[in-house]
């Protein structure tokens, strides 16, 4: 068994696609219309056959409440590995990304967290 998809709720799929591709550097994998929404996924450019991140609309009231609650508590919706946390932090900061947790070293790993402009806190991790 392996993880093929991981989803994050987003308040605007088009805005999310732009952020996740143009700012974070992911690649659009699947974009299929499903009624008024889309089955929309992105992947790492380094592993285009790997786990897909589903940019899922939060139009369900339960999803919207969940997303809002974890955002307000600063809980990451998902985490991404990076090779050099400081370098990635500086790259994203230069692109205008708003960090809620600056790079922090915990010994065997370091983290930083930022808002994705679509209602989520995203954490980056170097281990």
XYZ file of N, CA and C in Angstrom:
381
model
N 0.852 -1.172 0.000
C 0.000 0.000 0.000
C 0.897 1.234 0.000
N 0.501 2.255 -0.766
C 1.239 3.510 -0.764
C 0.264 4.671 -0.873
N 0.714 5.835 -0.502
C -0.115 7.034 -0.600
C -0.026 7.545 -2.028
N -1.174 7.671 -2.676
C -1.174 8.179 -4.042
C -1.668 9.624 -4.104
N -2.543 10.014 -3.170
C -3.077 11.375 -3.121
C -3.070 11.866 -1.688
N -2.847 13.150 -1.534
C -3.044 13.838 -0.273
C -3.799 15.108 -0.641
N -4.825 15.446 0.092
C -5.630 16.603 -0.267
C -5.505 17.741 0.712
N -5.630 18.951 0.197
C -5.774 20.139 1.028
C -7.000 20.888 0.521
N -7.808 21.357 1.447
C -8.957 22.168 1.070
C -8.453 23.554 0.688
N -9.023 24.113 -0.365
C -8.647 25.453 -0.805
C -9.911 26.263 -1.044
N -9.823 27.568 -0.811
C -11.000 28.420 -0.989
C -11.186 28.873 -2.433
N -10.175 28.649 -3.278
C -10.258 29.041 -4.682
C -9.282 28.171 -5.462
N -9.795 27.265 -6.282
C -8.929 26.321 -6.977
C -7.960 26.996 -7.949
N -8.415 28.014 -8.660
C -7.533 28.678 -9.624
C -6.402 29.414 -8.906
N -6.745 30.112 -7.822
C -5.728 30.804 -7.026
C -4.743 29.797 -6.433
N -5.270 28.669 -5.968
C -4.408 27.623 -5.405
C -3.465 27.071 -6.465
N -3.983 26.798 -7.650
C -3.137 26.276 -8.724
C -1.998 27.243 -9.027
N -2.314 28.510 -9.093
C -1.298 29.525 -9.371
C -0.234 29.537 -8.272
N -0.650 29.527 -7.011
C 0.294 29.560 -5.894
C 1.163 28.306 -5.871
N 0.522 27.152 -5.976
C 1.268 25.895 -5.861
C 2.202 25.642 -7.046
N 1.889 26.190 -8.210
C 2.772 26.008 -9.364
C 3.753 27.169 -9.503
N 3.261 28.390 -9.529
C 4.123 29.538 -9.800
C 4.998 29.945 -8.622
N 4.530 29.739 -7.405
C 5.314 30.131 -6.235
C 6.075 28.934 -5.657
N 5.356 27.841 -5.372
C 6.025 26.694 -4.761
C 6.792 25.846 -5.757
N 6.408 25.898 -7.037
C 7.161 25.178 -8.048
C 6.653 23.795 -8.398
N 5.458 23.445 -7.936
C 4.878 22.160 -8.310
C 4.399 22.207 -9.761
N 4.059 21.047 -10.295
C 3.624 20.916 -11.680
C 2.186 20.403 -11.682
N 1.333 21.004 -12.511
C -0.044 20.518 -12.623
C -0.015 19.111 -13.225
N -0.715 18.181 -12.592
C -0.752 16.795 -13.058
C -2.098 16.474 -13.710
N -3.192 16.734 -12.995
C -4.527 16.397 -13.481
C -5.433 17.614 -13.306
N -6.249 17.876 -14.314
C -7.209 18.981 -14.248
C -8.449 18.556 -15.019
N -9.416 17.988 -14.296
C -10.627 17.449 -14.911
C -11.844 18.176 -14.341
N -12.692 18.763 -15.194
C -13.909 19.407 -14.697
C -14.831 18.384 -14.015
N -15.350 18.780 -12.860
C -16.320 17.963 -12.117
C -17.413 18.912 -11.668
N -18.431 19.077 -12.516
C -19.475 20.056 -12.218
C -18.883 21.446 -12.214
N -19.165 22.210 -11.139
C -18.641 23.570 -11.058
C -17.198 23.618 -10.543
N -16.656 22.462 -10.140
C -15.303 22.402 -9.605
C -14.422 21.540 -10.505
N -13.223 21.218 -10.025
C -12.282 20.420 -10.801
C -11.606 19.386 -9.913
N -11.257 18.244 -10.518
C -10.338 17.300 -9.886
C -8.975 17.821 -10.300
N -8.296 18.516 -9.380
C -7.116 19.295 -9.703
C -5.966 18.855 -8.804
N -4.902 18.327 -9.419
C -3.771 17.874 -8.629
C -2.467 18.471 -9.142
N -1.511 18.573 -8.231
C -0.154 18.991 -8.558
C 0.805 17.949 -8.003
N 2.015 17.926 -8.589
C 3.053 16.990 -8.143
C 4.390 17.716 -8.081
N 5.324 17.085 -7.428
C 6.685 17.601 -7.391
C 7.309 17.459 -8.776
N 8.033 18.472 -9.239
C 8.709 18.341 -10.527
C 9.788 17.260 -10.493
N 10.245 16.920 -9.289
C 11.278 15.891 -9.129
C 10.714 14.481 -9.059
N 9.394 14.343 -8.930
C 8.766 13.020 -8.813
C 7.359 13.093 -9.402
N 7.279 13.280 -10.718
C 5.988 13.510 -11.361
C 5.080 12.286 -11.374
N 5.602 11.119 -11.015
C 4.765 9.931 -10.867
C 4.518 9.617 -9.398
N 4.899 10.536 -8.525
C 4.756 10.333 -7.083
C 3.400 10.788 -6.570
N 3.337 11.002 -5.275
C 2.108 11.412 -4.605
C 1.594 12.723 -5.187
N 0.300 12.745 -5.468
C -0.337 13.946 -5.996
C -1.028 14.693 -4.858
N -0.921 16.009 -4.904
C -1.618 16.858 -3.943
C -2.898 17.346 -4.593
N -4.028 16.949 -4.036
C -5.342 17.331 -4.535
C -5.726 18.689 -3.954
N -5.976 19.654 -4.828
C -6.420 20.992 -4.422
C -7.947 20.963 -4.416
N -8.483 20.624 -3.273
C -9.899 20.299 -3.144
C -10.718 21.489 -2.665
N -11.805 21.821 -3.360
C -12.609 22.972 -2.944
C -13.245 22.752 -1.572
N -13.260 23.814 -0.778
C -13.832 23.712 0.575
C -15.289 24.167 0.614
N -16.038 23.912 -0.442
C -17.421 24.394 -0.494
C -18.351 23.662 0.463
N -17.921 22.573 1.052
C -18.701 21.859 2.055
C -18.552 22.601 3.391
N -19.646 22.926 4.077
C -19.529 23.671 5.339
C -18.614 22.996 6.359
N -18.617 21.677 6.430
C -17.738 20.978 7.369
C -16.276 21.184 6.989
N -15.987 21.132 5.703
C -14.619 21.345 5.229
C -14.172 22.768 5.527
N -15.058 23.718 5.299
C -14.733 25.119 5.539
C -14.445 25.366 7.021
N -15.261 24.790 7.905
C -15.052 24.951 9.348
C -13.740 24.300 9.780
N -13.491 23.093 9.268
C -12.260 22.373 9.602
C -11.045 23.184 9.166
N -11.057 23.637 7.913
C -9.932 24.394 7.379
C -9.699 25.657 8.200
N -10.749 26.379 8.504
C -10.633 27.614 9.286
C -10.078 27.336 10.683
N -10.567 26.291 11.327
C -10.141 25.969 12.695
C -8.662 25.601 12.761
N -8.197 24.748 11.854
C -6.780 24.369 11.936
C -5.876 25.537 11.510
N -6.345 26.366 10.580
C -5.570 27.544 10.192
C -5.407 28.484 11.383
N -6.509 28.766 12.073
C -6.464 29.685 13.220
C -5.565 29.168 14.331
N -5.442 27.847 14.446
C -4.577 27.253 15.461
C -3.142 27.089 14.972
N -2.883 27.427 13.720
C -1.533 27.315 13.174
C -1.113 25.893 12.858
N -2.088 25.001 12.729
C -1.786 23.589 12.434
C -1.601 23.428 10.928
N -0.478 22.859 10.512
C -0.254 22.676 9.076
C -1.258 21.714 8.449
N -1.738 22.086 7.260
C -2.625 21.207 6.508
C -1.832 20.063 5.883
N -0.564 20.339 5.565
C 0.336 19.321 5.020
C 1.763 19.818 5.181
N 2.713 18.924 4.912
C 4.132 19.245 5.039
C 4.862 18.823 3.775
N 5.883 19.604 3.415
C 6.723 19.286 2.266
C 8.180 19.236 2.708
N 8.902 18.225 2.239
C 10.339 18.131 2.489
C 11.085 19.089 1.576
N 12.129 19.695 2.098
C 13.032 20.526 1.300
C 14.462 20.121 1.633
N 15.357 20.310 0.676
C 16.761 19.957 0.905
C 17.468 20.979 1.771
N 17.167 22.257 1.568
C 17.836 23.333 2.298
C 16.762 24.309 2.775
N 16.374 24.188 4.024
C 15.276 24.981 4.575
C 15.558 26.482 4.482
N 16.736 26.911 4.856
C 17.047 28.335 4.842
C 16.975 28.899 3.426
N 17.509 28.164 2.469
C 17.488 28.607 1.074
C 16.046 28.698 0.564
N 15.222 27.696 0.885
C 13.822 27.709 0.440
C 13.046 28.825 1.134
N 13.307 29.035 2.404
C 12.680 30.131 3.143
C 12.985 31.470 2.470
N 14.254 31.701 2.153
C 14.647 32.964 1.527
C 14.031 33.122 0.137
N 13.971 32.028 -0.629
C 13.356 32.073 -1.966
C 11.882 32.443 -1.862
N 11.156 31.772 -0.964
C 9.722 32.023 -0.814
C 9.455 33.413 -0.237
N 10.254 33.818 0.716
C 10.095 35.151 1.316
C 10.264 36.228 0.231
N 11.233 36.042 -0.665
C 11.459 37.002 -1.752
C 10.279 37.057 -2.713
N 9.490 35.967 -2.777
C 8.305 35.919 -3.628
C 7.060 36.456 -2.917
N 7.234 36.926 -1.679
C 6.124 37.521 -0.944
C 5.348 36.558 -0.057
N 5.839 35.338 0.114
C 5.156 34.366 0.971
C 5.237 34.838 2.425
N 4.106 34.768 3.115
C 4.006 35.205 4.503
C 4.230 34.018 5.443
N 5.308 34.048 6.185
C 5.629 32.966 7.115
C 4.989 33.221 8.472
N 4.438 32.166 9.064
C 3.864 32.246 10.404
C 4.807 31.635 11.426
N 5.735 30.787 10.960
C 6.806 30.247 11.793
C 8.092 30.397 10.994
N 9.015 31.175 11.525
C 10.317 31.362 10.884
C 11.102 30.049 10.991
N 12.151 29.871 10.200
C 12.942 28.642 10.305
C 13.374 28.378 11.749
N 13.087 27.185 12.199
C 13.362 26.779 13.574
C 14.068 25.443 13.556
N 15.188 25.344 14.270
C 15.999 24.125 14.325
C 15.609 23.319 15.559
N 15.278 22.052 15.340
C 14.934 21.150 16.431
C 15.948 20.022 16.565
N 17.179 20.264 16.134
C 18.220 19.237 16.240
C 18.288 18.354 15.015
N 17.469 17.318 14.983
C 17.499 16.382 13.856
C 16.649 16.857 12.676
N 15.903 17.932 12.855
C 15.111 18.506 11.762
C 14.873 19.986 12.015
N 14.533 20.685 10.941
C 14.186 22.107 11.016
C 12.887 22.310 10.260
N 12.091 23.279 10.716
C 10.804 23.559 10.088
C 10.600 25.055 9.898
N 9.689 25.387 9.013
C 9.146 26.738 8.872
C 7.721 26.549 8.348
N 6.842 27.497 8.629
C 5.450 27.397 8.193
C 4.999 28.708 7.574
N 4.124 28.597 6.572
C 3.635 29.782 5.864
C 2.180 29.577 5.454
N 1.518 30.685 5.148
C 0.167 30.641 4.617
C 0.217 30.450 3.114
N -0.699 29.638 2.580
C -0.683 29.343 1.136
C -1.616 30.249 0.327
N -2.158 31.287 0.918
C -3.100 32.244 0.309
C -4.467 31.634 0.030
N -4.673 30.363 0.367
C -5.927 29.664 0.069
C -6.563 29.088 1.327
N -6.121 29.571 2.510
C -6.737 29.155 3.755
C -5.980 28.113 4.547
N -4.712 27.838 4.172
C -3.959 26.783 4.852
C -2.620 27.272 5.369
N -2.184 26.637 6.461
C -0.805 26.745 6.903
C -0.094 25.530 6.311
N 1.036 25.783 5.656
C 1.841 24.723 5.072
C 3.197 24.741 5.776
N 3.695 23.569 6.108
C 4.980 23.478 6.783
C 6.018 22.885 5.835
N 7.213 23.458 5.852
C 8.320 22.863 5.118
C 9.300 22.317 6.140
N 9.952 21.217 5.801
C 10.751 20.447 6.746
C 12.054 20.030 6.092
N 13.133 20.210 6.821
C 14.423 19.664 6.415
C 14.870 18.717 7.516
N 15.118 17.461 7.140
C 15.577 16.504 8.166
C 16.901 15.903 7.783
